[in-house]
Coordinates of C-alpha atoms and ligand atoms in Angstrom, one line a residue:
X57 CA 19.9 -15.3 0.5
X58 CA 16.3 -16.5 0.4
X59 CA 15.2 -19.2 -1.8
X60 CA 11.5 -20.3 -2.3
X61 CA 10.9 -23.7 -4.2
X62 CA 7.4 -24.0 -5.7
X63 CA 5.6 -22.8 -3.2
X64 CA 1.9 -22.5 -2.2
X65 CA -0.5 -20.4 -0.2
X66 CA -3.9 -21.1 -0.1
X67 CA -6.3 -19.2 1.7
X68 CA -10.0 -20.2 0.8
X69 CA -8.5 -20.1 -3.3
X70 CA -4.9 -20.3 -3.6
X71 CA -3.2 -16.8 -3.6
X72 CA 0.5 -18.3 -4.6
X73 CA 1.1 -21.2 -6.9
X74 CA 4.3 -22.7 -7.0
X75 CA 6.2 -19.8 -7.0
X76 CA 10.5 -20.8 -7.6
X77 CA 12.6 -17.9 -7.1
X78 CA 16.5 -17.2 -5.9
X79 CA 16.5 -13.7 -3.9
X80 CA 20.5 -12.8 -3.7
X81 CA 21.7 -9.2 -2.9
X82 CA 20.1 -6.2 -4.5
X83 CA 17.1 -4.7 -5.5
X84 CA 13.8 -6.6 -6.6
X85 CA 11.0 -4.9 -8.0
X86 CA 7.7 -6.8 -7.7
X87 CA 5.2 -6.1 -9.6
X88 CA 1.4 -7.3 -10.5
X89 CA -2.6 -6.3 -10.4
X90 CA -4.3 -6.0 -6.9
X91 CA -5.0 -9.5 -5.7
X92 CA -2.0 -11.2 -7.4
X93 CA -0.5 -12.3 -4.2
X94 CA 2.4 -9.6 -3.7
X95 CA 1.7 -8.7 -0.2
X96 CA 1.2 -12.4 0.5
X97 CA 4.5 -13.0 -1.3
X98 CA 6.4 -9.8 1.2
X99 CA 4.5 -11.5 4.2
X100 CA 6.1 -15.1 3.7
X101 CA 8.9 -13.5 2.9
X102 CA 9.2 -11.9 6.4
X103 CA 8.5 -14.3 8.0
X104 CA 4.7 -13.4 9.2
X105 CA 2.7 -16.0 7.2
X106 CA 3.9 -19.5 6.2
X107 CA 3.8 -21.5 3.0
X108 CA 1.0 -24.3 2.7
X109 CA 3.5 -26.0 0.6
X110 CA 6.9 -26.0 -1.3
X111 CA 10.2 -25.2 0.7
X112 CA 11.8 -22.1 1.6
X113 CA 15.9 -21.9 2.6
X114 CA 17.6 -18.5 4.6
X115 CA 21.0 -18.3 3.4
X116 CA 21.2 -22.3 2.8
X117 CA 19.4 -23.8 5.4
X118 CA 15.8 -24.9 5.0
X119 CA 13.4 -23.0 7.4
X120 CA 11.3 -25.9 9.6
X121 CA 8.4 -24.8 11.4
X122 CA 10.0 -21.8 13.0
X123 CA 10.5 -18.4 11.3
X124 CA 12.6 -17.0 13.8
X125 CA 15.4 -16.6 11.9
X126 CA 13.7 -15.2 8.8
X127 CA 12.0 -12.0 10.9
X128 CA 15.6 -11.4 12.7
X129 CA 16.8 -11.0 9.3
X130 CA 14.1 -9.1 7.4
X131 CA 12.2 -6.1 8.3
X132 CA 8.7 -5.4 6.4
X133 CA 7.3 -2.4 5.9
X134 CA 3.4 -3.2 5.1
X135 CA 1.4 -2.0 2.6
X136 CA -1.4 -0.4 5.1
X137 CA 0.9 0.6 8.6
X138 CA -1.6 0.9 11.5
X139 CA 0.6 2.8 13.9
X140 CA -1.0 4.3 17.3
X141 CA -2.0 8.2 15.9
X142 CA -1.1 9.6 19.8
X143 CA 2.6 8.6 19.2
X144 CA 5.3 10.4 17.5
X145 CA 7.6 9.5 14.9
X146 CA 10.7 9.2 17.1
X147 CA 8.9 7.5 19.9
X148 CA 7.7 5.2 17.3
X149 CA 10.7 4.0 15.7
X150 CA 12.6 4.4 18.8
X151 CA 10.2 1.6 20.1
X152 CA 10.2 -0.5 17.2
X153 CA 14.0 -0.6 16.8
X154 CA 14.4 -1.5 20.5
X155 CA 12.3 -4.3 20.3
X156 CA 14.5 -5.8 17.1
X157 CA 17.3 -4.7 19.4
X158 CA 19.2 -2.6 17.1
X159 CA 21.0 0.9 17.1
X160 CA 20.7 2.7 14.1
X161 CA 21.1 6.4 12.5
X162 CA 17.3 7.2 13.7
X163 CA 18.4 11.1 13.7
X164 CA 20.4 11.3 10.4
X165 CA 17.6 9.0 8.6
X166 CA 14.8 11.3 9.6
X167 CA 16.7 14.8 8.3
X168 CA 17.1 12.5 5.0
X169 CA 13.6 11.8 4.6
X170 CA 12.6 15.4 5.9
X171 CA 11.0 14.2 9.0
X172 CA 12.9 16.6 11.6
X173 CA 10.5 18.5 12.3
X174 CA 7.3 16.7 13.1
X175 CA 9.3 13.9 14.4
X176 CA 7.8 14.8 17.7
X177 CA 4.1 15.3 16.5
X178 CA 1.6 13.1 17.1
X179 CA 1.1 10.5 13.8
X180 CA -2.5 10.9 13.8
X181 CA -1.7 14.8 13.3
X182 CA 0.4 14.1 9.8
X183 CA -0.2 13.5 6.2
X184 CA -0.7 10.3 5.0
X185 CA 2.6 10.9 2.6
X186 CA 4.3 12.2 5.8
X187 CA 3.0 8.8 7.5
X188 CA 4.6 6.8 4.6
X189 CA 8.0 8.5 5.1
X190 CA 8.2 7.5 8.5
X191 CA 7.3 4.1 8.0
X192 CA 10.3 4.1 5.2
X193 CA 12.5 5.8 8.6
X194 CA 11.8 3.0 10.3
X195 CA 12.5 0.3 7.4
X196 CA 16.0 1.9 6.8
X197 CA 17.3 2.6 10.1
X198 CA 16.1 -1.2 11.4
X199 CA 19.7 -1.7 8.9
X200 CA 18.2 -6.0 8.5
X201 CA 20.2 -7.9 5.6
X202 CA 16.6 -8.2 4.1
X203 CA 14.3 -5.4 3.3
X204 CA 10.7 -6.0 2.1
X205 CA 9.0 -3.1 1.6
X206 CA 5.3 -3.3 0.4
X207 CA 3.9 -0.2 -1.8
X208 CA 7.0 2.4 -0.5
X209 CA 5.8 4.8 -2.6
X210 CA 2.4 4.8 -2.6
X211 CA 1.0 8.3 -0.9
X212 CA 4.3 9.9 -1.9
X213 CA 4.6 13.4 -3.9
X214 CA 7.2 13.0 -6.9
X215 CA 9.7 14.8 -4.4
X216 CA 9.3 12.5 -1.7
X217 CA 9.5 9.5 -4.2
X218 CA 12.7 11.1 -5.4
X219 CA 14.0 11.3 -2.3
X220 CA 13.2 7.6 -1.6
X221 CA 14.9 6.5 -4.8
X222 CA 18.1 8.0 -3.8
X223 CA 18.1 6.6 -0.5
X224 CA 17.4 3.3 -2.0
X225 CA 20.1 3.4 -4.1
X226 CA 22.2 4.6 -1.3
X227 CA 21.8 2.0 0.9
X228 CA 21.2 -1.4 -1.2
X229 CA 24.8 -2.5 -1.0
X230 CA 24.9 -6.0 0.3
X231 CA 21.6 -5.9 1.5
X232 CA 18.3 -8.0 -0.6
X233 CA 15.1 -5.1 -1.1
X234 CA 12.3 -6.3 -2.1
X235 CA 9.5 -3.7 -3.0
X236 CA 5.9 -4.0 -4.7
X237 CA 4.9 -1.1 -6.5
X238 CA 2.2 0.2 -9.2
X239 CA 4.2 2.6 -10.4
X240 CA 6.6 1.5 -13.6
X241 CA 8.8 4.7 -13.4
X242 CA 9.6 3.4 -10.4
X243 CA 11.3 -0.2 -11.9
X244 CA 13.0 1.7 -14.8
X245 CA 14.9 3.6 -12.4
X246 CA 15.7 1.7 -9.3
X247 CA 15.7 -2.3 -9.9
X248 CA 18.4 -4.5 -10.9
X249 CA 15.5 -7.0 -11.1
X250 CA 11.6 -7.1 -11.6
X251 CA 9.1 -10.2 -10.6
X252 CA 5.9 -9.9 -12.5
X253 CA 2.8 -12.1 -10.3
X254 CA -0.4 -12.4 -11.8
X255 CA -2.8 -14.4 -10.1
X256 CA -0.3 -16.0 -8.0
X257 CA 2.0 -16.7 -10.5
X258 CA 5.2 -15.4 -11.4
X259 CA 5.0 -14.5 -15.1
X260 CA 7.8 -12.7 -15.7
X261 CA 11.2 -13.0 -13.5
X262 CA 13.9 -11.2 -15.4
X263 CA 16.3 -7.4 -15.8
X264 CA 13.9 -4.5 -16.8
X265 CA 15.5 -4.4 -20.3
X266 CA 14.3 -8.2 -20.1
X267 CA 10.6 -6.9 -19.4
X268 CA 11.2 -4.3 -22.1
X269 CA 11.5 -7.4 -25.1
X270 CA 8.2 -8.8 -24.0
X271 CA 6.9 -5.2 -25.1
X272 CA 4.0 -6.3 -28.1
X273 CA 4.3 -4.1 -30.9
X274 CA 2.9 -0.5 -30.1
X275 CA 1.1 1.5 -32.9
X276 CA -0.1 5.5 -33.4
X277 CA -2.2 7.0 -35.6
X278 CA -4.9 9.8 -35.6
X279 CA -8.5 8.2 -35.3
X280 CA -12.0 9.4 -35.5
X281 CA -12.7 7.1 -32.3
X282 CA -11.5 4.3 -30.9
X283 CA -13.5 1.6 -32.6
X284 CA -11.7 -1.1 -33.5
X285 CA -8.2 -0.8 -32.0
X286 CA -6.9 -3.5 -29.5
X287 CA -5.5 -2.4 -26.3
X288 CA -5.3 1.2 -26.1
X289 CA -2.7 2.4 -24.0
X290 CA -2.9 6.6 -24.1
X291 CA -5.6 8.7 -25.8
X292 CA -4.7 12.5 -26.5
X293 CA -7.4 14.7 -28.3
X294 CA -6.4 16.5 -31.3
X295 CA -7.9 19.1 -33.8
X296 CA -9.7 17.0 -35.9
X297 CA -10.2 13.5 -34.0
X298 CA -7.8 11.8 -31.4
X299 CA -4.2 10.5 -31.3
X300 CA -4.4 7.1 -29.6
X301 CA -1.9 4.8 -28.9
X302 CA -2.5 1.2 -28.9
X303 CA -0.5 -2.1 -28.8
X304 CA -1.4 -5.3 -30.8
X305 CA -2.5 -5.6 -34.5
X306 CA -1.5 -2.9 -36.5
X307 CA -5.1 -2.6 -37.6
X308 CA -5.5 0.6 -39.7
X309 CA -3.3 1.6 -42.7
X310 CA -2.8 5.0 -41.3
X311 CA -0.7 3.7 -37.9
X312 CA 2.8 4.0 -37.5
X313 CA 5.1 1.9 -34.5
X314 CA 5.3 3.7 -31.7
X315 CA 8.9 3.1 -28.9
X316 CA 7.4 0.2 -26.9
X317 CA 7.4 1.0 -23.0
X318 CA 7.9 -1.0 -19.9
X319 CA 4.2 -0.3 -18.7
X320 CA 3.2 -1.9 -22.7
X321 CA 5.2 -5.1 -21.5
X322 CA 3.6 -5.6 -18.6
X323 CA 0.2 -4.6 -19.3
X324 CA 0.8 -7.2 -22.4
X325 CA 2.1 -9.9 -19.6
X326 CA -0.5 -9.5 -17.8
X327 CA -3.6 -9.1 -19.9
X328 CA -4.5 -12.5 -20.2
X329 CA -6.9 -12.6 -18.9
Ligands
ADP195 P1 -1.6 -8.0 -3.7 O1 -0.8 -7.5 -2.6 O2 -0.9 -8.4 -5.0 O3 -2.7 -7.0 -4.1 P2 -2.5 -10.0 -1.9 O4 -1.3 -10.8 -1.5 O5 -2.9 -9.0 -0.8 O6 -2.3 -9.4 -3.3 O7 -3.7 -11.0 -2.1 C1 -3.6 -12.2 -2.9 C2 -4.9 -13.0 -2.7 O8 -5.0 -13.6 -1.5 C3 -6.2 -12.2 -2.9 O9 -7.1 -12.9 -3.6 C4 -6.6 -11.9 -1.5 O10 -8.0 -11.7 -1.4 C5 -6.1 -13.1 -0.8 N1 -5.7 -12.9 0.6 C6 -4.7 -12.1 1.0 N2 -4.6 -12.2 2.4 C7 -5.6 -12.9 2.8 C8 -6.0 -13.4 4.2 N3 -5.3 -13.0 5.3 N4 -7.1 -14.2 4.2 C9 -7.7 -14.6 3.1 N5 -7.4 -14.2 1.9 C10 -6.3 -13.4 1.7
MG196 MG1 -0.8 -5.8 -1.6

């Protein structure tokens, strides 16, 4: 669907650096620090910033100057949404999805995200999690072949993000997702594919159980204190010292491997710095 060949954005440093990737139908987890460039990545992707260099294609044909096509065909939902707090959901969404030109479920999307009855409400009056749920209303019902959808579940209680899982399950038939997220649960569960950028670079491009093999070696023990151990990773106190969990050297006698995680491969991916 959407190919990017080594390309570059550069604002005053460069926030992507020849990044090569093939996005075809299904679901795309993207994942990195704050600053790696994901929300750069999403906006290129929907067609809101452009490349300073490298070439992009939409289903085959290479994108010129315009990015017409691209926004018709994707719909971003942005990491920081600044909707109008006097305006209610429905208006909202209403308004947005006339301007792409589109009819959509708006009704049956909101009772699926639990929306119905503050749908009138002013935004400014709801929750920031509640905010976040209409924003996802809005990314689902605009129905686009391409969904980028920066941070979904940031804000969201583990209900809500349940809920969001299922309906992104539900609906990625056919359609490309694209979503950034901090949060690894949400990877294991939900994507057929996750994209690791750090620093602009894509460091890991692969199936989660792909990420999962780049795991280091993870250790336990019982410590007196942490002096000494490489990258701890969970500490838990116990009654005579602490129960820490590290990855890396083995580095005292006493430790025993501990099931590596997906959060150990990419904090190990990542660390390089
Ligand atoms: P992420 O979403 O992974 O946290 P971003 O894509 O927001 O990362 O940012 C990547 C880098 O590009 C950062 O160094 C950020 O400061 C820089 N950046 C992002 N947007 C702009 C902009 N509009 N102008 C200048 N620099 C920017
Ligand atoms: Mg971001």
């Amino acid at each position: 669907m959407i190919e990017l060949r080594e390309l570059d954005k550069i604002y005053s440093r460069p926030a992507l650096s020849k990044v090569s990737l093939g996005l075809h139908e299904g679901v795309v987890a993207l994942l990195g620090r704050n600053g790696a460039g994901k929300s750069t990545l999403l906006s290129i992707l929907a067609g809101l910033a452009v490349q300073t260099g490298g070439g992009l294609a939409l289903n085959g044909r290479e994108l010129g100057r315009s990015r017409r096509a691209l926004r018709e065909a994707a719909t971003l939902l942005p990491q920081d949404p600044r909707f109008d707090p006097a305006v209610s959901a429905r208006t909202l969404i209403r308004h947005l999805l006339r301007l792409r030109r589109r009819k959509a479920a708006i009704e049956e999307l909101l009772e699926v995200f639990g929306l119905t009855s503050v749908a009138d409400a002013p935004l400014g009056t709801l929750s920031g999690g509640t905010r976040q749920r209409v924003g996802l209303v809005y990314a689902f019902a605009a129905d686009t072949p391409v969904l980028l959808l920066d941070e979904p579940t940031q804000g969201l209680d583990p209900w809500e993000r349940l809920r969001f899982a299922d309906h992104l399950a539900t609906s990625a038939g056919g359609k490309l997702i694209v979503y950034s997220t901090h949060v690894i649960s949400d990877v294991e569960a939900l994507a057929d594919r996750v994209v690791v950028l750090d620093d602009g670079r894509v460091v890991h491009d692969g199936s989660p159980a792909e990420l999962l093999k780049r795991a280091p070696a993870v250790w336990t023990a019982e410590v007196p204190d942490l002096s000494g151990l490489p990258l701890v990773t969970s500490v838990r106190r116990t009654a005579d010292g602490l129960r820490a969990r590290w990855t890396g050297d083995r580095a005292t006698p006493r430790a025993e491997p501990a099931e590596p995680s997906l959060t150990d491969a990419y904090l190990a991916i990542t660390g390089g710095r």
